[in-house]
Amino acid sequence: MSKNIVITGGAGFIGSHVVREFVLKYPDYHIINIDTLTYAGNLANLNDVENHPNYSFVKADITEADTVLKIFKQYMPDGVIHLAAESHVDRSISDPILFVMTNVIGTVNLLNASREIWKDDFGGKRFHHVSTDEVYGTLGETGFFTEHTAYDPHSPYSASKASSDHFVRAYHDTYGLPIVLTNCSNNYGPNHFPEKLIPLCIHNILNDKPLPIYGNGKFTRDWLYVIDHARAIDLVFHEGTDGEAYNVGGFNEWKNIDLVKELCRQMDTKLGRLNGTSAQLITFVGDRPGHDLRYAIDATKINKELGYNPSVTFEEGLSITIDWYLSNEGWLNDVTSGDYQNYYRNQYQ
Ligand code: NAD
Ligand code: DAU
């Protein structure tokens, strides 16, 4: 059966992989990518699918309620997969209001537009909100985030995502809007913007620049290959239970310092450098304010209920990722010119 599916934030890192998954896997769906193209949005991420007949791009800002409603009335989507967001914790510390506007107001605008066009019949409709494990706050040395862990966000970014999650659930409970949520751990892979730890270190290794490690480097994140996140979104969008949230992860925890050392090891091999060369660039810098110590997702529910498992190990995914950056230095150079240089100076000097 043919469907119109709006994907927001489809020109960003994860969104572009979700758009590709849907455009290629579901030729009978019409995929409408709504993205305003902030610094993080890049249509080059979608070069290979932009001419497919079942794909359309609409440049629009989700903080503008009238614009969102107009687009929804034009395309009459059966489903919405909402990824558009301000996504970087460090930027949320310097500009929190932007995160409220995009992540909270933008989400509510999309909920309102969905409610308006679906009001006569919610049958067969679905609003899928893509969220993060950061809403749960931080763990100590042990334990995992389950879907029942109480929300306890610490950064303006995670507070804005937590707020958006609450609005999505409130629209389900108050108006009956058909929704699902996914709360995923840290993603990595091709097209990751080099403000985040892994692509920033890849870029700096290629340019012989310091690898900035916040605090003592013992902060722990749970990493998932981006295409495995896109697969999970596909699964939950189609098979998840109405009103439910699913944690997405691969039981793959790394302390930042160990991860960066593994990255250095693989980069040295691939670049034909003496083992240990890149690790000499590791530099401990001041800590991130409000830095969460540890994230770890319990992904039992999505595994048991929907049969989900990641497809690659971290070492494999990291190797594919490095190879992608080595073959796409033009992409990396494009996104690190201009404004990126100002951001980098303000953040690290
Ligand atoms: P990203 O920053 O790479 O991309 C965000 C996209 O949203 C960009 O294309 C940007 O242009 C677009 N956008 C921003 N503001 C907009 C606006 N006002 N109107 C329309 N479009 C706008 O983000 P990402 O890392 O791909 O994350 C995507 C989603 O997944 C976010 O909601 C994020 O919270 C969530 N998430 C990310 C991770 C991760 O590790 N990156 C993990 C879990 C969940
Ligand atoms: O957990 C999911 C979240 O993962 C997503 O919701 C966010 O959108 C995404 O940005 C990511 O947030 P993190 O803050 O965990 O990712 P980041 O890559 O910024 O940082 C990863 C870890 O590395 C974190 O402990 C901070 C540290 N770090 C980061 C940077 C950029 C450094 O030590 N040095 C750095 O320069």
Tab-separated table of C-alpha atoms and ligand atoms in Angstrom:
chain	number	residue	atom	x	y	z
A	1	MET	CA	0.000	0.000	0.000
A	2	SER	CA	1.358	3.422	-0.919
A	3	LYS	CA	2.051	5.916	1.890
A	4	ASN	CA	3.337	9.463	2.191
A	5	ILE	CA	5.979	9.659	4.920
A	6	VAL	CA	7.446	12.916	6.216
A	7	ILE	CA	10.971	12.581	7.595
A	8	THR	CA	12.209	15.705	9.390
A	9	GLY	CA	15.936	16.452	9.645
A	10	GLY	CA	16.621	14.151	6.704
A	11	ALA	CA	19.692	16.120	5.591
A	12	GLY	CA	21.448	15.552	8.923
A	13	PHE	CA	23.632	12.685	10.072
A	14	ILE	CA	21.081	10.067	11.181
A	15	GLY	CA	18.209	11.510	9.127
A	16	SER	CA	20.080	11.020	5.849
A	17	HIS	CA	20.571	7.312	6.618
A	18	VAL	CA	16.887	6.975	7.540
A	19	VAL	CA	15.841	8.714	4.295
A	20	ARG	CA	18.092	6.376	2.274
A	21	GLU	CA	16.744	3.271	4.070
A	22	PHE	CA	13.138	4.282	3.330
A	23	VAL	CA	13.620	5.573	-0.240
A	24	LEU	CA	15.429	2.406	-1.341
A	25	LYS	CA	13.499	-0.167	0.668
A	26	TYR	CA	9.978	1.184	0.054
A	27	PRO	CA	9.682	2.331	-3.576
A	28	ASP	CA	5.898	2.587	-3.143
A	29	TYR	CA	6.264	5.174	-0.340
A	30	HIS	CA	6.686	8.854	-1.108
A	31	ILE	CA	9.368	10.185	1.265
A	32	ILE	CA	9.174	13.917	1.979
A	33	ASN	CA	12.285	15.246	3.688
A	34	ILE	CA	11.638	18.483	5.630
A	35	ASP	CA	14.855	20.195	6.674
A	36	THR	CA	15.864	23.835	7.099
A	37	LEU	CA	19.555	23.066	6.425
A	38	THR	CA	21.308	24.414	9.510
A	39	TYR	CA	25.100	24.021	9.753
A	40	ALA	CA	24.377	20.306	10.408
A	41	GLY	CA	22.121	19.773	7.392
A	42	ASN	CA	23.846	18.880	4.144
A	43	LEU	CA	22.102	17.789	0.954
A	44	ALA	CA	25.359	16.191	-0.190
A	45	ASN	CA	24.532	13.456	2.345
A	46	LEU	CA	21.715	12.429	-0.004
A	47	ASN	CA	23.406	12.714	-3.425
A	48	ASP	CA	22.747	9.089	-4.256
A	49	VAL	CA	18.971	9.211	-3.641
A	50	GLU	CA	18.030	12.796	-4.519
A	51	ASN	CA	16.786	11.885	-7.997
A	52	HIS	CA	14.690	8.911	-6.968
A	53	PRO	CA	11.039	9.381	-8.056
A	54	ASN	CA	9.726	8.573	-4.555
A	55	TYR	CA	11.790	11.305	-2.838
A	56	SER	CA	11.041	15.023	-2.336
A	57	PHE	CA	12.923	17.669	-0.410
A	58	VAL	CA	11.195	20.649	1.220
A	59	LYS	CA	13.394	23.334	2.772
A	60	ALA	CA	11.432	24.527	5.795
A	61	ASP	CA	11.849	25.444	9.433
A	62	ILE	CA	9.819	23.357	11.899
A	63	THR	CA	9.700	26.266	14.370
A	64	GLU	CA	7.261	27.991	11.972
A	65	ALA	CA	3.824	26.532	12.786
A	66	ASP	CA	2.011	27.922	9.705
A	67	THR	CA	4.683	26.632	7.350
A	68	VAL	CA	4.578	23.152	8.879
A	69	LEU	CA	0.778	22.969	8.645
A	70	LYS	CA	0.847	24.167	5.030
A	71	ILE	CA	3.330	21.449	4.044
A	72	PHE	CA	1.314	18.798	5.871
A	73	LYS	CA	-1.887	19.896	4.081
A	74	GLN	CA	-0.051	19.741	0.759
A	75	TYR	CA	1.499	16.279	1.201
A	76	MET	CA	-1.044	14.724	3.636
A	77	PRO	CA	1.481	12.350	5.250
A	78	ASP	CA	0.317	9.019	6.696
A	79	GLY	CA	3.389	8.908	8.908
A	80	VAL	CA	5.940	11.285	10.400
A	81	ILE	CA	9.436	10.285	11.479
A	82	HIS	CA	10.783	13.225	13.428
A	83	LEU	CA	14.559	13.653	13.651
A	84	ALA	CA	15.059	17.401	13.087
A	85	ALA	CA	16.817	18.844	16.115
A	86	GLU	CA	19.710	20.779	17.456
A	87	SER	CA	21.797	17.803	18.524
A	88	HIS	CA	25.119	18.914	20.029
A	89	VAL	CA	25.430	19.133	23.833
A	90	ASP	CA	28.292	21.676	23.755
A	91	ARG	CA	26.295	24.054	21.531
A	92	SER	CA	23.306	23.737	23.897
A	93	ILE	CA	25.493	25.061	26.711
A	94	SER	CA	26.261	28.263	24.785
A	95	ASP	CA	22.825	28.745	23.144
A	96	PRO	CA	20.070	26.955	25.109
A	97	ILE	CA	17.128	28.944	23.693
A	98	LEU	CA	17.819	27.657	20.173
A	99	PHE	CA	17.391	24.134	21.557
A	100	VAL	CA	14.058	25.060	23.143
A	101	MET	CA	12.856	26.546	19.863
A	102	THR	CA	13.815	23.657	17.582
A	103	ASN	CA	13.530	20.664	19.884
A	104	VAL	CA	10.468	21.672	21.913
A	105	ILE	CA	8.473	24.211	19.845
A	106	GLY	CA	9.399	22.484	16.576
A	107	THR	CA	8.170	19.138	17.926
A	108	VAL	CA	4.903	20.635	19.199
A	109	ASN	CA	4.316	22.277	15.799
A	110	LEU	CA	4.686	18.872	14.120
A	111	LEU	CA	2.353	17.240	16.660
A	112	ASN	CA	-0.255	19.966	16.063
A	113	ALA	CA	-0.033	19.649	12.283
A	114	SER	CA	-0.344	15.842	12.512
A	115	ARG	CA	-3.339	16.141	14.808
A	116	GLU	CA	-4.973	18.654	12.484
A	117	ILE	CA	-4.668	16.597	9.287
A	118	TRP	CA	-5.443	13.247	10.991
A	119	LYS	CA	-8.283	14.495	13.196
A	120	ASP	CA	-11.036	12.660	11.311
A	121	ASP	CA	-9.346	9.282	11.473
A	122	PHE	CA	-6.168	8.253	13.267
A	123	GLY	CA	-6.360	4.757	11.662
A	124	GLY	CA	-3.108	3.712	9.969
A	125	LYS	CA	-1.323	6.907	11.034
A	126	ARG	CA	1.854	7.127	13.126
A	127	PHE	CA	4.081	9.858	14.600
A	128	HIS	CA	7.530	8.418	15.378
A	129	HIS	CA	9.608	10.644	17.648
A	130	VAL	CA	13.353	9.968	17.506
A	131	SER	CA	14.895	10.685	20.879
A	132	THR	CA	17.981	9.970	22.910
A	133	ASP	CA	19.194	8.041	25.946
A	134	GLU	CA	20.447	11.377	27.384
A	135	VAL	CA	16.933	12.076	28.713
A	136	TYR	CA	17.589	9.475	31.433
A	137	GLY	CA	20.527	11.462	32.844
A	138	THR	CA	23.590	9.622	34.009
A	139	LEU	CA	24.467	6.187	35.389
A	140	GLY	CA	27.118	5.338	37.960
A	141	GLU	CA	29.634	2.568	37.311
A	142	THR	CA	26.881	-0.083	36.959
A	143	GLY	CA	23.317	-0.513	35.703
A	144	PHE	CA	21.458	0.265	32.475
A	145	PHE	CA	18.757	2.631	31.219
A	146	THR	CA	15.478	0.779	30.664
A	147	GLU	CA	12.276	2.242	29.224
A	148	HIS	CA	11.119	2.708	32.865
A	149	THR	CA	14.126	4.719	34.050
A	150	ALA	CA	12.960	8.115	35.354
A	151	TYR	CA	13.888	11.116	33.211
A	152	ASP	CA	16.715	13.196	34.738
A	153	PRO	CA	18.317	15.379	32.042
A	154	HIS	CA	21.367	17.519	32.878
A	155	SER	CA	22.232	19.522	29.762
A	156	PRO	CA	20.037	22.055	27.953
A	157	TYR	CA	20.110	19.634	24.991
A	158	SER	CA	18.859	16.650	26.997
A	159	ALA	CA	16.339	18.836	28.857
A	160	SER	CA	14.902	19.977	25.522
A	161	LYS	CA	14.725	16.392	24.223
A	162	ALA	CA	13.090	15.234	27.482
A	163	SER	CA	10.527	18.010	27.132
A	164	SER	CA	9.773	16.985	23.551
A	165	ASP	CA	9.319	13.348	24.653
A	166	HIS	CA	6.832	14.475	27.299
A	167	PHE	CA	4.852	16.455	24.707
A	168	VAL	CA	4.733	13.449	22.368
A	169	ARG	CA	3.375	11.229	25.169
A	170	ALA	CA	0.949	13.985	26.264
A	171	TYR	CA	-0.517	14.184	22.727
A	172	HIS	CA	-1.045	10.421	22.819
A	173	ASP	CA	-2.687	10.444	26.244
A	174	THR	CA	-4.740	13.630	25.720
A	175	TYR	CA	-5.756	13.488	22.062
A	176	GLY	CA	-5.163	9.830	21.192
A	177	LEU	CA	-2.484	10.747	18.628
A	178	PRO	CA	-0.834	7.497	17.458
A	179	ILE	CA	2.805	7.749	18.512
A	180	VAL	CA	5.940	5.693	19.134
A	181	LEU	CA	9.266	6.847	20.565
A	182	THR	CA	12.794	5.514	20.250
A	183	ASN	CA	15.547	6.499	22.697
A	184	CYS	CA	18.878	5.630	21.166
A	185	SER	CA	22.468	5.625	22.429
A	186	ASN	CA	25.398	7.449	20.747
A	187	ASN	CA	25.559	6.933	16.985
A	188	TYR	CA	28.655	6.909	14.790
A	189	GLY	CA	29.242	6.325	11.074
A	190	PRO	CA	29.509	8.074	7.697
A	191	ASN	CA	28.286	11.706	7.441
A	192	HIS	CA	28.727	12.388	11.164
A	193	PHE	CA	29.419	16.097	11.641
A	194	PRO	CA	32.966	16.662	12.983
A	195	GLU	CA	31.859	18.471	16.128
A	196	LYS	CA	31.111	15.083	17.771
A	197	LEU	CA	33.868	13.016	19.355
A	198	ILE	CA	34.575	10.349	16.705
A	199	PRO	CA	34.503	12.432	13.491
A	200	LEU	CA	36.250	15.329	15.265
A	201	CYS	CA	39.130	13.012	16.188
A	202	ILE	CA	39.261	11.503	12.689
A	203	HIS	CA	39.477	15.003	11.225
A	204	ASN	CA	42.139	16.079	13.731
A	205	ILE	CA	44.255	12.953	13.194
A	206	LEU	CA	44.211	13.644	9.448
A	207	ASN	CA	45.383	17.199	10.172
A	208	ASP	CA	47.868	16.371	12.966
A	209	LYS	CA	45.860	18.428	15.451
A	210	PRO	CA	45.343	17.690	19.187
A	211	LEU	CA	42.596	15.209	20.135
A	212	PRO	CA	40.741	17.032	22.941
A	213	ILE	CA	39.585	14.680	25.713
A	214	TYR	CA	37.262	16.274	28.265
A	215	GLY	CA	38.147	15.795	31.938
A	216	ASN	CA	39.848	12.509	32.827
A	217	GLY	CA	38.569	10.661	29.737
A	218	LYS	CA	36.760	8.037	31.836
A	219	PHE	CA	33.293	9.176	30.735
A	220	THR	CA	31.493	6.265	29.087
A	221	ARG	CA	29.208	6.159	26.061
A	222	ASP	CA	27.331	3.282	24.404
A	223	TRP	CA	27.973	3.357	20.630
A	224	LEU	CA	25.743	2.157	17.794
A	225	TYR	CA	26.499	2.183	14.064
A	226	VAL	CA	24.167	4.724	12.405
A	227	ILE	CA	22.757	2.283	9.833
A	228	ASP	CA	21.756	-0.004	12.700
A	229	HIS	CA	19.861	2.933	14.205
A	230	ALA	CA	18.111	3.526	10.849
A	231	ARG	CA	17.144	-0.183	10.781
A	232	ALA	CA	15.722	0.099	14.306
A	233	ILE	CA	13.657	3.153	13.317
A	234	ASP	CA	12.277	1.265	10.311
A	235	LEU	CA	11.336	-1.664	12.583
A	236	VAL	CA	9.683	0.398	15.319
A	237	PHE	CA	7.897	2.672	12.832
A	238	HIS	CA	6.305	-0.358	11.157
A	239	GLU	CA	5.977	-2.871	13.995
A	240	GLY	CA	6.186	-1.000	17.318
A	241	THR	CA	3.145	-0.879	19.592
A	242	ASP	CA	1.147	2.356	19.693
A	243	GLY	CA	2.072	4.622	22.616
A	244	GLU	CA	5.255	2.694	23.456
A	245	ALA	CA	8.908	3.721	23.724
A	246	TYR	CA	11.815	1.498	22.705
A	247	ASN	CA	15.409	1.887	23.837
A	248	VAL	CA	17.869	1.310	20.980
A	249	GLY	CA	21.457	0.228	21.576
A	250	GLY	CA	23.943	-2.555	21.082
A	251	PHE	CA	25.432	-3.182	24.553
A	252	ASN	CA	28.658	-1.525	23.417
A	253	GLU	CA	30.177	0.687	26.111
A	254	TRP	CA	33.486	2.483	25.705
A	255	LYS	CA	35.307	4.894	27.972
A	256	ASN	CA	36.175	7.924	25.814
A	257	ILE	CA	39.917	7.488	26.260
A	258	ASP	CA	39.807	3.792	25.272
A	259	LEU	CA	37.656	4.590	22.251
A	260	VAL	CA	40.013	7.330	21.047
A	261	LYS	CA	43.007	4.979	21.504
A	262	GLU	CA	41.244	2.311	19.390
A	263	LEU	CA	40.492	4.970	16.775
A	264	CYS	CA	44.160	6.043	16.769
A	265	ARG	CA	45.285	2.414	16.408
A	266	GLN	CA	43.024	1.810	13.391
A	267	MET	CA	43.940	5.160	11.804
A	268	ASP	CA	47.689	4.475	12.154
A	269	THR	CA	47.255	1.130	10.387
A	270	LYS	CA	45.113	2.578	7.595
A	271	LEU	CA	47.409	5.595	7.100
A	272	GLY	CA	50.559	3.445	7.172
A	273	ARG	CA	51.860	5.284	10.221
A	274	LEU	CA	53.905	3.733	13.011
A	275	ASN	CA	51.539	2.370	15.696
A	276	GLY	CA	51.331	4.974	18.499
A	277	THR	CA	51.796	8.017	16.237
A	278	SER	CA	48.206	9.322	16.393
A	279	ALA	CA	47.831	8.587	20.122
A	280	GLN	CA	50.537	11.187	20.762
A	281	LEU	CA	47.938	13.795	19.741
A	282	ILE	CA	45.691	12.934	22.725
A	283	THR	CA	45.328	16.045	24.900
A	284	PHE	CA	43.308	16.270	28.117
A	285	VAL	CA	41.309	19.521	28.244
A	286	GLY	CA	38.824	21.127	30.664
A	287	ASP	CA	35.650	19.160	31.328
A	288	ARG	CA	32.211	19.783	29.810
A	289	PRO	CA	29.919	21.440	32.423
A	290	GLY	CA	27.256	19.002	33.664
A	291	HIS	CA	29.074	16.123	31.913
A	292	ASP	CA	27.151	12.846	32.333
A	293	LEU	CA	29.467	10.088	33.555
A	294	ARG	CA	28.001	7.066	31.834
A	295	TYR	CA	25.253	6.038	29.404
A	296	ALA	CA	24.324	2.387	28.831
A	297	ILE	CA	21.167	1.199	27.114
A	298	ASP	CA	19.271	-1.939	28.050
A	299	ALA	CA	17.991	-2.918	24.593
A	300	THR	CA	16.158	-6.053	25.769
A	301	LYS	CA	12.670	-4.794	24.868
A	302	ILE	CA	13.361	-4.066	21.180
A	303	ASN	CA	15.270	-7.345	20.930
A	304	LYS	CA	12.599	-9.533	22.565
A	305	GLU	CA	9.499	-7.822	21.114
A	306	LEU	CA	10.714	-6.912	17.632
A	307	GLY	CA	13.722	-9.218	17.113
A	308	TYR	CA	16.170	-6.334	16.712
A	309	ASN	CA	19.943	-6.854	16.779
A	310	PRO	CA	22.750	-4.610	15.477
A	311	SER	CA	24.404	-5.893	12.291
A	312	VAL	CA	28.045	-4.928	12.924
A	313	THR	CA	30.476	-5.020	15.835
A	314	PHE	CA	32.002	-1.732	16.961
A	315	GLU	CA	35.426	-2.572	15.527
A	316	GLU	CA	33.841	-3.357	12.124
A	317	GLY	CA	31.632	-0.261	12.179
A	318	LEU	CA	34.532	1.953	13.182
A	319	SER	CA	36.674	0.551	10.382
A	320	ILE	CA	33.923	1.190	7.781
A	321	THR	CA	33.497	4.691	9.208
A	322	ILE	CA	37.196	5.582	8.992
A	323	ASP	CA	37.325	4.218	5.421
A	324	TRP	CA	34.353	6.443	4.524
A	325	TYR	CA	36.111	9.568	5.871
A	326	LEU	CA	39.342	8.640	4.075
A	327	SER	CA	37.439	8.322	0.783
A	328	ASN	CA	35.383	11.475	1.353
A	329	GLU	CA	37.935	14.102	2.320
A	330	GLY	CA	36.079	16.574	0.057
A	331	TRP	CA	32.963	16.194	2.243
A	332	LEU	CA	35.071	16.715	5.359
A	333	ASN	CA	36.809	19.779	3.894
A	334	ASP	CA	33.479	21.315	2.837
A	335	VAL	CA	31.857	20.987	6.250
A	336	THR	CA	34.934	22.186	8.143
A	337	SER	CA	35.388	25.385	6.148
A	338	GLY	CA	33.650	28.648	7.068
A	339	ASP	CA	31.627	28.719	10.302
A	340	TYR	CA	33.156	25.504	11.620
A	341	GLN	CA	36.468	27.301	12.160
A	342	ASN	CA	34.779	29.915	14.399
A	343	TYR	CA	32.938	27.213	16.323
A	344	TYR	CA	36.177	25.265	16.828
A	345	ARG	CA	38.095	28.316	18.047
A	346	ASN	CA	35.366	29.268	20.554
A	347	GLN	CA	34.958	25.729	21.842
A	348	TYR	CA	38.592	24.657	22.138
A	349	GLN	CA	40.779	27.726	22.576
B	1	NAD	P1	22.166	16.444	13.189
B	1	NAD	O1	22.496	17.636	14.006
B	1	NAD	O2	23.224	15.775	12.401
B	1	NAD	O3	20.992	16.783	12.164
B	1	NAD	C1	19.880	17.550	12.523
B	1	NAD	C2	19.129	17.922	11.266
B	1	NAD	O4	17.975	18.685	11.644
B	1	NAD	C3	19.936	18.802	10.301
B	1	NAD	O5	19.799	18.351	8.984
B	1	NAD	C4	19.325	20.182	10.479
B	1	NAD	O6	19.423	20.992	9.318
B	1	NAD	C5	17.881	19.824	10.800
B	1	NAD	N1	17.229	20.905	11.556
B	1	NAD	C6	17.697	21.561	12.649
B	1	NAD	N2	16.847	22.530	13.024
B	1	NAD	C7	15.791	22.473	12.157
B	1	NAD	C8	14.592	23.223	12.027
B	1	NAD	N3	14.300	24.223	12.865
B	1	NAD	N4	13.743	22.895	11.026
B	1	NAD	C9	14.029	21.884	10.170
B	1	NAD	N5	15.169	21.159	10.237
B	1	NAD	C10	16.036	21.439	11.225
B	1	NAD	O7	21.464	15.432	14.220
B	1	NAD	P2	21.600	13.842	14.319
B	1	NAD	O8	22.795	13.504	15.111
B	1	NAD	O9	21.396	13.249	12.975
B	1	NAD	O10	20.322	13.529	15.237
B	1	NAD	C11	19.045	13.350	14.654
B	1	NAD	C12	18.040	13.072	15.754
B	1	NAD	O11	18.414	11.901	16.474
B	1	NAD	C13	17.947	14.182	16.799
B	1	NAD	O12	16.603	14.333	17.165
B	1	NAD	C14	18.771	13.675	17.965
B	1	NAD	O13	18.294	14.191	19.185
B	1	NAD	C15	18.522	12.182	17.866
B	1	NAD	N6	19.607	11.319	18.380
B	1	NAD	C16	20.899	11.517	17.985
B	1	NAD	C17	21.898	10.651	18.442
B	1	NAD	C18	23.330	10.818	18.002
B	1	NAD	O14	24.198	10.105	18.527
B	1	NAD	N7	23.652	11.686	17.067
B	1	NAD	C19	21.569	9.604	19.290
B	1	NAD	C20	20.236	9.449	19.692
B	1	NAD	C21	19.253	10.297	19.205
B	2	DAU	O1	23.661	9.527	23.776
B	2	DAU	C1	23.085	10.035	22.613
B	2	DAU	C2	23.631	11.409	22.318
B	2	DAU	O2	24.974	11.223	21.861
B	2	DAU	C3	22.813	12.176	21.295
B	2	DAU	O3	21.541	12.419	21.809
B	2	DAU	C4	23.499	13.499	20.939
B	2	DAU	O4	22.787	14.147	19.916
B	2	DAU	C5	24.904	13.207	20.465
B	2	DAU	O5	25.587	14.412	20.201
B	2	DAU	C6	25.668	12.393	21.501
B	2	DAU	O6	25.946	13.188	22.678
B	2	DAU	P1	27.354	13.119	23.442
B	2	DAU	O7	27.521	14.365	24.187
B	2	DAU	O8	27.487	11.826	24.178
B	2	DAU	O9	28.337	13.045	22.147
B	2	DAU	P2	29.732	13.772	21.849
B	2	DAU	O10	30.296	13.134	20.630
B	2	DAU	O11	29.610	15.247	21.892
B	2	DAU	O12	30.622	13.333	23.106
B	2	DAU	C7	30.891	11.957	23.372
B	2	DAU	C8	31.738	11.896	24.623
B	2	DAU	O13	33.040	12.435	24.309
B	2	DAU	C9	31.225	12.722	25.783
B	2	DAU	O14	31.536	12.073	27.005
B	2	DAU	C10	32.005	14.038	25.687
B	2	DAU	C11	33.341	13.578	25.118
B	2	DAU	N1	34.040	14.563	24.265
B	2	DAU	C12	33.355	15.138	23.241
B	2	DAU	C13	33.973	16.068	22.421
B	2	DAU	C14	33.195	16.731	21.304
B	2	DAU	C15	35.372	14.826	24.480
B	2	DAU	O15	36.005	14.269	25.392
B	2	DAU	N2	35.990	15.743	23.653
B	2	DAU	C16	35.333	16.371	22.644
B	2	DAU	O16	35.958	17.211	21.945
